[in-house]
Amino acid sequence: MRIEDLQSVAQQLFDAVRRLSDDGVGVTRASYGAGESAAADFLRAFAEQEGLEVSLDRAANMIFSLPGAGTAAGVWIGSHLDSVPQGGNYDGLAGVVAGLLCLMKQRRSGRATTAPLRVIGFRGEESAWFGKAYMGSGALFGKLTPEDLELRQRSTRQTLAECMNAAGADVDAIRAQVQLLDQGQVSAYLELHIEQGPVMVARELPVAVVSGIRGNVRHNQVVCTGEAGHSGVVPRWLRRDAMFAVADLIVRLDGHWRVLLERGTDLVVTTGVVATDPAEHSISRIPGRVSFSFEARSRSRDTLEAFYQLMRAECDAISRERQVGFEFDRRQLSDPAQMDPALCVVLADACRQRGITHDLIPSGAGHDASLFANAGLPSGMLFIRNQNGSHNPDEAMEISDFMLGVQVLDDAVEKLCTTVGEPPIS
Amino acid sequence: MRIEDLQSVAQQLFDAVRRLSDDGVGVTRASYGAGESAAADFLRAFAEQEGLEVSLDRAANMIFSLPGAGTAAGVWIGSHLDSVPQGGNYDGLAGVVAGLLCLMKQRRSGRATTAPLRVIGFRGEESAWFGKAYMGSGALFGKLTPEDLELRQRSTRQTLAECMNAAGADVDAIRAQVQLLDQGQVSAYLELHIEQGPVMVARELPVAVVSGIRGNVRHNQVVCTGEAGHSGVVPRWLRRDAMFAVADLIVRLDGHWRVLLERGTDLVVTTGVVATDPAEHSISRIPGRVSFSFEARSRSRDTLEAFYQLMRAECDAISRERQVGFEFDRRQLSDPAQMDPALCVVLADACRQRGITHDLIPSGAGHDASLFANAGLPSGMLFIRNQNGSHNPDEAMEISDFMLGVQVLDDAVEKLCTTVGEPPIS
């Protein structure tokens, strides 16, 4: 059988999971929440019916394989099961379905690769829920800290520890930052993901090979504190307006960003969540308290660090000039990651041999693959063209583009899994 | 009897109304809501017990007088009964209590002024509830529009029309913008109010005479719309970040403000309520929608108009530069007001004759007095020193300062009410 024959199965899987997590606007699959669990349960039942073996790792991620894969080294294909609130159906799910199709092909054709293929559906990749990304993959590498485990879900206010425990994770081991993944089982990690930016649509590329992944530095919440007061009666020189201070900061950061771009620095800067304090704000009141999030992303760790220090220096300057204070929650850093050059060649060769238009492009968004890459495991990613951006209900992927990506992934697995025992790539 | 003998009555009235509207943090007397009604009901019962006549005008404001005041021209003392959410006890209430003490003195001493003194407790002065100020006094002068009546209360979402109707106002007449006040009954309007800024504390003035009242121009809500997107994947030149656009606007306005101040222009500028859209914002999402309030205040109508046009011009420029749009709700304008110079002299003379340190200062905050002044009625205001600013639970007024103000007010009433029939002041 050919993997392209599984297109209708792929479509059915996407449709079924969409229905399970439909929120009336898009899909909502909260990290360690109802929609994510429903997706995982559905895929488990489906895979078992297909004769695949399904298990949970100690971080509650779901692992699929042919029966009897044991602990042998092999290729892993992974992506995540969760979504942002009112997100799109393909962000994450596409990669898990792609992996399942590769396993199904091996199972249905009765031709398993020499080294086992494992597919992993990560829980908790999106930062939208706990203010922290890569929770499921991070836990595998001992990267979740005790503080992370105390983060609270944006709606339910349950801690991450409670939610991971409910999903079946070994929270004590995670808290102790034990390495839960036996890296000896991973000869290579591959991830297929929709592109989340506008590049591939503009350049008419159905498939792309990812060269590297931007890292980021973040504060979920910075609080600027000035002094509230009646808007009519406090003259400018006596004001300590927290909103004017935050606006000043944003405009300064924007100015630095513009200059850095002109020098060729890779950087994006975002303040996604900004608000005066709803408990006390009003039209006729000088804002005494403004909270905001800060995020910078770059392919360079040095750029992240330098821009972060610049931001802190501007906060200090504004504190002095405007008589306000800035309080920062815990700084979060996700390192940039390079994809393995040899794996990039394998993926690009597969595209070429199938006559698929492709190119090498960087990923602006973060992915679980960065955890594998930064743990020293050879990692590669494929992007699939996707309309209307991502993290919104309108994201759209053509099933035909997806199947081209699955084809390339399957070809790469075939190539890599017959060379196991030696390093997969020279 | 002397009016200073009523200090303990004043304290009891303040304490009783505070208890009725205590919210655990400060006091909450929502415009046309429970706390305001409780204060009005309490004061009505108290006044009736004191032998005063109490009635509602057609806008549901409460009017107190000696029995038999009829429709003769006389002096009015007024202020408002409502508060901001979690506000202080004296903002508004002080002026109503001051008027009641003047009436009580006349009643208890059996010596009424030739021309009647009326005290009016306005409902709905604070803009915090419906996004519109001076609703009770505005209605009296036919200044509430049909659109105003459709404004909704911030918590209950009831319309202003519904709430005014429930309080006993003649909403049909108000909607028709009928002048409900017989201006012939008003020879002068006086208002005592706590100062809401820091000037009198700094200058050690227990009492001040108000020279004029800043007007304001406002939008309760401006919405800046850009395009949401994944924070990692959209380069700066393709971004339409609504938050960066609003920050840019605020910083530009701040720059213009600084320049105008250096030219001696009277101006304050505030964006009291700013927020990314809670339904869709997240740390890793470029804000596609930011709402904010805009307010400028000045003693000059021309300054308000010029600064407003400058703001709109900057919005246009930012729209072009940053590919965003700005949508404005209805513009609201409250005219600046001049206090009557002759009344200022009467009030200042009364201070001088009692040996009370005082000065002439402008009011940055708006007051019901501005409606009377702008209707061509001679109006005057007294400020009482007040610690810790206003529109917060910590506002604090010394009862001794208050009684000095009441003394001055009573002296002014005595002087003005014996000269009625002729213009009260030459």
Short mmCIF file of N, CA, C and O in Angstrom, two decimals, chain A residues 39-139:
data_model
loop_
_atom_site.label_atom_id
_atom_site.label_comp_id
_atom_site.label_asym_id
_atom_site.label_seq_id
_atom_site.Cartn_x
_atom_site.Cartn_y
_atom_site.Cartn_z
N ALA A 39 -9.05 14.66 22.65
CA ALA A 39 -8.28 14.34 21.45
C ALA A 39 -7.39 13.12 21.70
O ALA A 39 -7.31 12.20 20.88
N ALA A 40 -6.71 13.12 22.86
CA ALA A 40 -5.82 12.00 23.18
C ALA A 40 -6.58 10.69 23.29
O ALA A 40 -6.18 9.66 22.73
N ASP A 41 -7.72 10.73 24.00
CA ASP A 41 -8.52 9.51 24.17
C ASP A 41 -9.00 8.97 22.83
O ASP A 41 -8.99 7.77 22.57
N PHE A 42 -9.43 9.90 21.97
CA PHE A 42 -9.92 9.47 20.66
C PHE A 42 -8.81 8.81 19.86
O PHE A 42 -9.00 7.75 19.26
N LEU A 43 -7.61 9.44 19.86
CA LEU A 43 -6.52 8.89 19.06
C LEU A 43 -6.03 7.56 19.63
O LEU A 43 -5.64 6.65 18.88
N ARG A 44 -6.07 7.43 20.96
CA ARG A 44 -5.70 6.15 21.57
C ARG A 44 -6.64 5.03 21.08
O ARG A 44 -6.17 3.99 20.61
N ALA A 45 -7.94 5.31 21.16
CA ALA A 45 -8.91 4.29 20.75
C ALA A 45 -8.72 3.94 19.27
O ALA A 45 -8.74 2.76 18.88
N PHE A 46 -8.53 4.98 18.46
CA PHE A 46 -8.35 4.75 17.03
C PHE A 46 -7.11 3.88 16.79
O PHE A 46 -7.13 2.92 16.03
N ALA A 47 -5.99 4.25 17.45
CA ALA A 47 -4.73 3.55 17.21
C ALA A 47 -4.81 2.10 17.67
O ALA A 47 -4.32 1.19 17.00
N GLU A 48 -5.46 1.89 18.81
CA GLU A 48 -5.58 0.51 19.30
C GLU A 48 -6.39 -0.35 18.33
O GLU A 48 -6.06 -1.51 18.10
N GLN A 49 -7.44 0.28 17.77
CA GLN A 49 -8.26 -0.43 16.78
C GLN A 49 -7.41 -0.80 15.56
O GLN A 49 -7.66 -1.83 14.92
N GLU A 50 -6.43 0.04 15.26
CA GLU A 50 -5.54 -0.21 14.12
C GLU A 50 -4.45 -1.22 14.46
O GLU A 50 -3.57 -1.48 13.64
N GLY A 51 -4.46 -1.70 15.70
CA GLY A 51 -3.45 -2.67 16.09
C GLY A 51 -2.14 -2.05 16.54
O GLY A 51 -1.10 -2.72 16.59
N LEU A 52 -2.15 -0.77 16.85
CA LEU A 52 -0.94 -0.12 17.33
C LEU A 52 -0.87 -0.22 18.86
O LEU A 52 -1.89 -0.43 19.52
N GLU A 53 0.33 -0.06 19.37
CA GLU A 53 0.52 -0.08 20.82
C GLU A 53 0.50 1.37 21.31
O GLU A 53 1.12 2.23 20.69
N VAL A 54 -0.20 1.61 22.39
CA VAL A 54 -0.32 2.98 22.90
C VAL A 54 0.05 3.00 24.38
O VAL A 54 -0.40 2.14 25.14
N SER A 55 0.87 3.94 24.76
CA SER A 55 1.22 4.07 26.18
C SER A 55 1.40 5.54 26.53
O SER A 55 1.50 6.39 25.65
N LEU A 56 1.41 5.81 27.82
CA LEU A 56 1.74 7.18 28.28
C LEU A 56 3.17 7.18 28.79
O LEU A 56 3.58 6.24 29.48
N ASP A 57 3.93 8.22 28.49
CA ASP A 57 5.22 8.34 29.14
C ASP A 57 5.01 8.96 30.53
O ASP A 57 3.88 9.28 30.92
N ARG A 58 6.07 9.18 31.28
CA ARG A 58 5.90 9.64 32.67
C ARG A 58 5.45 11.10 32.77
O ARG A 58 5.13 11.59 33.85
N ALA A 59 5.44 11.79 31.61
CA ALA A 59 4.92 13.16 31.60
C ALA A 59 3.52 13.21 31.01
O ALA A 59 3.00 14.29 30.71
N ALA A 60 2.90 12.03 30.85
CA ALA A 60 1.53 11.90 30.34
C ALA A 60 1.41 12.19 28.85
O ALA A 60 0.30 12.32 28.34
N ASN A 61 2.53 12.28 28.13
CA ASN A 61 2.45 12.34 26.68
C ASN A 61 2.09 10.95 26.16
O ASN A 61 2.38 9.94 26.80
N MET A 62 1.45 10.91 24.98
CA MET A 62 0.97 9.63 24.45
C MET A 62 1.91 9.11 23.38
O MET A 62 2.24 9.84 22.44
N ILE A 63 2.34 7.86 23.54
CA ILE A 63 3.31 7.28 22.60
C ILE A 63 2.65 6.12 21.85
O ILE A 63 2.04 5.24 22.45
N PHE A 64 2.79 6.18 20.53
CA PHE A 64 2.22 5.17 19.64
C PHE A 64 3.39 4.43 18.96
O PHE A 64 4.38 5.07 18.57
N SER A 65 3.24 3.11 18.79
CA SER A 65 4.27 2.37 18.05
C SER A 65 3.64 1.07 17.53
O SER A 65 2.51 0.74 17.87
N LEU A 66 4.39 0.36 16.70
CA LEU A 66 3.97 -0.99 16.37
C LEU A 66 4.16 -1.84 17.62
O LEU A 66 4.99 -1.51 18.47
N PRO A 67 3.42 -2.92 17.75
CA PRO A 67 3.59 -3.76 18.94
C PRO A 67 5.03 -4.28 19.01
O PRO A 67 5.64 -4.56 17.98
N GLY A 68 5.56 -4.31 20.21
CA GLY A 68 6.88 -4.90 20.41
C GLY A 68 8.05 -3.99 20.10
O GLY A 68 9.17 -4.46 19.88
N ALA A 69 7.84 -2.70 20.06
CA ALA A 69 8.95 -1.78 19.77
C ALA A 69 9.99 -1.80 20.88
O ALA A 69 11.17 -1.55 20.66
N GLY A 70 9.55 -2.11 22.08
CA GLY A 70 10.49 -2.25 23.19
C GLY A 70 11.26 -0.97 23.45
O GLY A 70 10.70 0.13 23.39
N THR A 71 12.56 -1.12 23.75
CA THR A 71 13.35 0.06 24.08
C THR A 71 14.42 0.32 23.02
O THR A 71 15.37 1.06 23.25
N ALA A 72 14.28 -0.32 21.88
CA ALA A 72 15.29 -0.14 20.82
C ALA A 72 15.34 1.31 20.35
O ALA A 72 14.35 2.02 20.38
N ALA A 73 16.50 1.73 19.89
CA ALA A 73 16.65 3.07 19.33
C ALA A 73 15.89 3.15 18.01
O ALA A 73 15.82 2.17 17.26
N GLY A 74 15.30 4.31 17.75
CA GLY A 74 14.58 4.47 16.49
C GLY A 74 14.23 5.93 16.27
O GLY A 74 14.61 6.80 17.06
N VAL A 75 13.49 6.15 15.20
CA VAL A 75 13.07 7.52 14.87
C VAL A 75 11.78 7.85 15.61
O VAL A 75 10.90 6.99 15.74
N TRP A 76 11.70 9.07 16.10
CA TRP A 76 10.47 9.55 16.74
C TRP A 76 9.86 10.64 15.87
O TRP A 76 10.58 11.50 15.34
N ILE A 77 8.53 10.56 15.74
CA ILE A 77 7.80 11.66 15.10
C ILE A 77 6.88 12.24 16.18
O ILE A 77 6.18 11.47 16.86
N GLY A 78 6.89 13.55 16.34
CA GLY A 78 6.02 14.10 17.39
C GLY A 78 5.46 15.45 17.03
O GLY A 78 5.94 16.13 16.11
N SER A 79 4.43 15.78 17.73
CA SER A 79 3.92 17.15 17.77
C SER A 79 2.90 17.19 18.91
O SER A 79 2.82 16.22 19.68
N HIS A 80 2.14 18.28 19.04
CA HIS A 80 1.34 18.43 20.25
C HIS A 80 -0.16 18.32 20.01
O HIS A 80 -0.64 18.56 18.90
N LEU A 81 -0.86 17.97 21.08
CA LEU A 81 -2.30 17.73 21.02
C LEU A 81 -3.12 18.94 21.42
O LEU A 81 -4.31 19.00 21.13
N ASP A 82 -2.51 19.90 22.10
CA ASP A 82 -3.31 21.03 22.59
C ASP A 82 -3.42 22.14 21.56
O ASP A 82 -2.79 22.09 20.49
N SER A 83 -4.24 23.12 21.84
CA SER A 83 -4.42 24.30 20.97
C SER A 83 -4.51 25.53 21.86
O SER A 83 -4.69 25.41 23.07
N VAL A 84 -4.39 26.70 21.24
CA VAL A 84 -4.70 27.94 21.97
C VAL A 84 -6.22 28.04 22.11
O VAL A 84 -6.94 27.32 21.44
N PRO A 85 -6.74 28.93 22.97
CA PRO A 85 -8.19 29.13 23.04
C PRO A 85 -8.70 29.63 21.69
O PRO A 85 -8.09 30.51 21.08
N GLN A 86 -9.80 29.06 21.23
CA GLN A 86 -10.35 29.43 19.93
C GLN A 86 -9.28 29.37 18.83
O GLN A 86 -9.14 30.29 18.03
N GLY A 87 -8.53 28.31 18.85
CA GLY A 87 -7.47 28.16 17.87
C GLY A 87 -7.92 27.38 16.65
O GLY A 87 -9.12 27.16 16.43
N GLY A 88 -6.94 26.96 15.84
CA GLY A 88 -7.23 26.20 14.63
C GLY A 88 -6.97 24.72 14.87
O GLY A 88 -6.29 24.33 15.82
N ASN A 89 -7.48 23.89 13.97
CA ASN A 89 -7.48 22.44 14.18
C ASN A 89 -6.14 21.78 13.86
O ASN A 89 -5.89 20.68 14.32
N TYR A 90 -5.30 22.45 13.05
CA TYR A 90 -4.12 21.75 12.53
C TYR A 90 -2.85 22.01 13.31
O TYR A 90 -1.88 21.27 13.20
N ASP A 91 -2.84 23.09 14.09
CA ASP A 91 -1.65 23.47 14.86
C ASP A 91 -1.37 22.38 15.90
O ASP A 91 -2.06 22.31 16.92
N GLY A 92 -0.37 21.55 15.64
CA GLY A 92 -0.05 20.45 16.54
C GLY A 92 -0.62 19.13 16.05
O GLY A 92 0.12 18.19 15.75
N LEU A 93 -1.95 19.09 15.92
CA LEU A 93 -2.61 17.85 15.53
C LEU A 93 -2.07 17.29 14.22
O LEU A 93 -1.92 16.07 14.07
N ALA A 94 -1.74 18.17 13.26
CA ALA A 94 -1.26 17.70 11.95
C ALA A 94 -0.05 16.79 12.11
O ALA A 94 0.06 15.75 11.44
N GLY A 95 0.87 17.16 13.01
CA GLY A 95 2.09 16.37 13.17
C GLY A 95 1.83 15.00 13.79
O GLY A 95 2.48 14.01 13.44
N VAL A 96 0.87 14.96 14.72
CA VAL A 96 0.54 13.68 15.36
C VAL A 96 -0.14 12.76 14.35
O VAL A 96 0.20 11.57 14.24
N VAL A 97 -1.08 13.32 13.58
CA VAL A 97 -1.78 12.52 12.57
C VAL A 97 -0.77 12.03 11.52
O VAL A 97 -0.82 10.87 11.08
N ALA A 98 0.16 12.90 11.12
CA ALA A 98 1.17 12.50 10.13
C ALA A 98 1.95 11.29 10.62
O ALA A 98 2.17 10.32 9.87
N GLY A 99 2.35 11.32 11.88
CA GLY A 99 3.09 10.20 12.44
C GLY A 99 2.25 8.92 12.47
O GLY A 99 2.73 7.84 12.10
N LEU A 100 0.97 9.08 12.86
CA LEU A 100 0.09 7.91 12.91
C LEU A 100 -0.07 7.28 11.52
O LEU A 100 -0.11 6.05 11.39
N LEU A 101 -0.15 8.13 10.49
CA LEU A 101 -0.29 7.59 9.13
C LEU A 101 0.95 6.75 8.76
O LEU A 101 0.82 5.69 8.14
N CYS A 102 2.14 7.24 9.16
CA CYS A 102 3.36 6.48 8.87
C CYS A 102 3.32 5.11 9.56
O CYS A 102 3.69 4.08 8.98
N LEU A 103 2.88 5.12 10.84
CA LEU A 103 2.76 3.84 11.56
C LEU A 103 1.72 2.93 10.93
O LEU A 103 1.94 1.71 10.78
N MET A 104 0.57 3.52 10.56
CA MET A 104 -0.50 2.72 9.94
C MET A 104 -0.02 2.08 8.65
O MET A 104 -0.39 0.94 8.35
N LYS A 105 0.76 2.83 7.87
CA LYS A 105 1.26 2.26 6.61
C LYS A 105 2.10 1.02 6.91
O LYS A 105 1.95 -0.02 6.26
N GLN A 106 2.98 1.16 7.92
CA GLN A 106 3.82 0.00 8.27
C GLN A 106 2.95 -1.17 8.75
O GLN A 106 3.15 -2.33 8.36
N ARG A 107 1.95 -0.85 9.57
CA ARG A 107 1.10 -1.91 10.13
C ARG A 107 0.26 -2.58 9.05
O ARG A 107 0.23 -3.80 8.95
N ARG A 108 -0.40 -1.76 8.25
CA ARG A 108 -1.30 -2.33 7.23
C ARG A 108 -0.53 -3.08 6.15
O ARG A 108 -1.01 -4.08 5.61
N SER A 109 0.67 -2.59 5.80
CA SER A 109 1.44 -3.24 4.74
C SER A 109 2.22 -4.44 5.27
O SER A 109 2.77 -5.21 4.51
N GLY A 110 2.28 -4.52 6.62
CA GLY A 110 3.03 -5.63 7.21
C GLY A 110 4.54 -5.48 7.03
O GLY A 110 5.29 -6.45 7.21
N ARG A 111 5.00 -4.26 6.67
CA ARG A 111 6.43 -4.06 6.46
C ARG A 111 6.95 -3.03 7.45
O ARG A 111 6.90 -1.83 7.19
N ALA A 112 7.42 -3.51 8.59
CA ALA A 112 7.95 -2.59 9.60
C ALA A 112 9.39 -2.21 9.27
O ALA A 112 10.11 -2.99 8.64
N THR A 113 9.77 -1.03 9.68
CA THR A 113 11.17 -0.64 9.51
C THR A 113 12.04 -1.43 10.49
O THR A 113 11.55 -1.91 11.52
N THR A 114 13.31 -1.54 10.16
CA THR A 114 14.24 -2.28 11.00
C THR A 114 14.27 -1.72 12.41
O THR A 114 14.12 -2.45 13.39
N ALA A 115 14.48 -0.42 12.49
CA ALA A 115 14.43 0.25 13.79
C ALA A 115 13.02 0.78 13.99
O ALA A 115 12.37 1.18 13.02
N PRO A 116 12.53 0.77 15.23
CA PRO A 116 11.12 1.14 15.42
C PRO A 116 10.86 2.64 15.21
O PRO A 116 11.69 3.47 15.54
N LEU A 117 9.71 2.89 14.66
CA LEU A 117 9.20 4.27 14.59
C LEU A 117 8.28 4.47 15.79
O LEU A 117 7.41 3.62 16.05
N ARG A 118 8.47 5.58 16.52
CA ARG A 118 7.55 5.92 17.61
C ARG A 118 6.93 7.28 17.30
O ARG A 118 7.60 8.16 16.76
N VAL A 119 5.68 7.40 17.64
CA VAL A 119 4.99 8.68 17.44
C VAL A 119 4.58 9.20 18.82
O VAL A 119 4.04 8.44 19.63
N ILE A 120 4.88 10.45 19.07
CA ILE A 120 4.56 11.00 20.40
C ILE A 120 3.63 12.21 20.25
O ILE A 120 3.87 13.12 19.45
N GLY A 121 2.51 12.14 20.98
CA GLY A 121 1.57 13.27 21.03
C GLY A 121 1.81 14.02 22.33
O GLY A 121 1.44 13.52 23.40
N PHE A 122 2.44 15.19 22.23
CA PHE A 122 2.77 15.93 23.45
C PHE A 122 1.52 16.61 23.99
O PHE A 122 0.70 17.15 23.25
N ARG A 123 1.45 16.65 25.29
CA ARG A 123 0.47 17.49 25.95
C ARG A 123 1.16 18.81 26.28
O ARG A 123 2.38 18.88 26.37
N GLY A 124 0.35 19.87 26.45
CA GLY A 124 0.87 21.11 27.03
C GLY A 124 1.99 21.78 26.25
O GLY A 124 3.03 22.08 26.84
N GLU A 125 1.80 22.05 24.97
CA GLU A 125 2.83 22.78 24.22
C GLU A 125 2.56 24.28 24.23
O GLU A 125 3.48 25.08 24.17
N GLU A 126 1.29 24.68 24.24
CA GLU A 126 0.92 26.09 24.07
C GLU A 126 1.08 26.86 25.38
O GLU A 126 0.63 26.43 26.43
N SER A 127 1.67 28.04 25.28
CA SER A 127 1.87 28.86 26.48
C SER A 127 0.60 29.61 26.89
O SER A 127 0.56 30.23 27.96
N ALA A 128 -0.43 29.55 26.04
CA ALA A 128 -1.63 30.35 26.30
C ALA A 128 -2.33 29.97 27.60
O ALA A 128 -3.04 30.78 28.19
N TRP A 129 -2.11 28.74 28.08
CA TRP A 129 -2.91 28.25 29.21
C TRP A 129 -2.26 28.49 30.57
O TRP A 129 -2.92 28.89 31.52
N PHE A 130 -0.97 28.20 30.65
CA PHE A 130 -0.28 28.36 31.94
C PHE A 130 0.81 29.43 31.86
O PHE A 130 1.56 29.63 32.81
N GLY A 131 0.91 30.11 30.70
CA GLY A 131 1.98 31.09 30.56
C GLY A 131 3.34 30.44 30.40
O GLY A 131 4.38 31.06 30.63
N LYS A 132 3.35 29.21 29.97
CA LYS A 132 4.59 28.44 29.86
C LYS A 132 4.41 27.46 28.70
O LYS A 132 3.39 26.77 28.64
N ALA A 133 5.38 27.42 27.81
CA ALA A 133 5.27 26.53 26.65
C ALA A 133 6.08 25.26 26.86
O ALA A 133 6.91 25.19 27.77
N TYR A 134 5.85 24.24 26.01
CA TYR A 134 6.62 22.98 25.98
C TYR A 134 6.61 22.29 27.33
O TYR A 134 7.65 21.84 27.82
N MET A 135 5.45 22.24 27.97
CA MET A 135 5.39 21.62 29.29
C MET A 135 5.57 20.11 29.18
O MET A 135 6.31 19.50 29.96
N GLY A 136 4.89 19.52 28.19
CA GLY A 136 4.96 18.07 28.03
C GLY A 136 6.34 17.62 27.59
O GLY A 136 6.91 16.67 28.16
N SER A 137 6.91 18.28 26.60
CA SER A 137 8.25 17.89 26.14
C SER A 137 9.31 18.37 27.14
O SER A 137 10.29 17.67 27.38
N GLY A 138 9.08 19.51 27.74
CA GLY A 138 10.02 20.01 28.74
C GLY A 138 10.15 19.06 29.91
O GLY A 138 11.26 18.80 30.41
N ALA A 139 9.02 18.51 30.36
CA ALA A 139 9.04 17.57 31.49
C ALA A 139 9.89 16.35 31.17
O ALA A 139 10.61 15.84 32.03
#
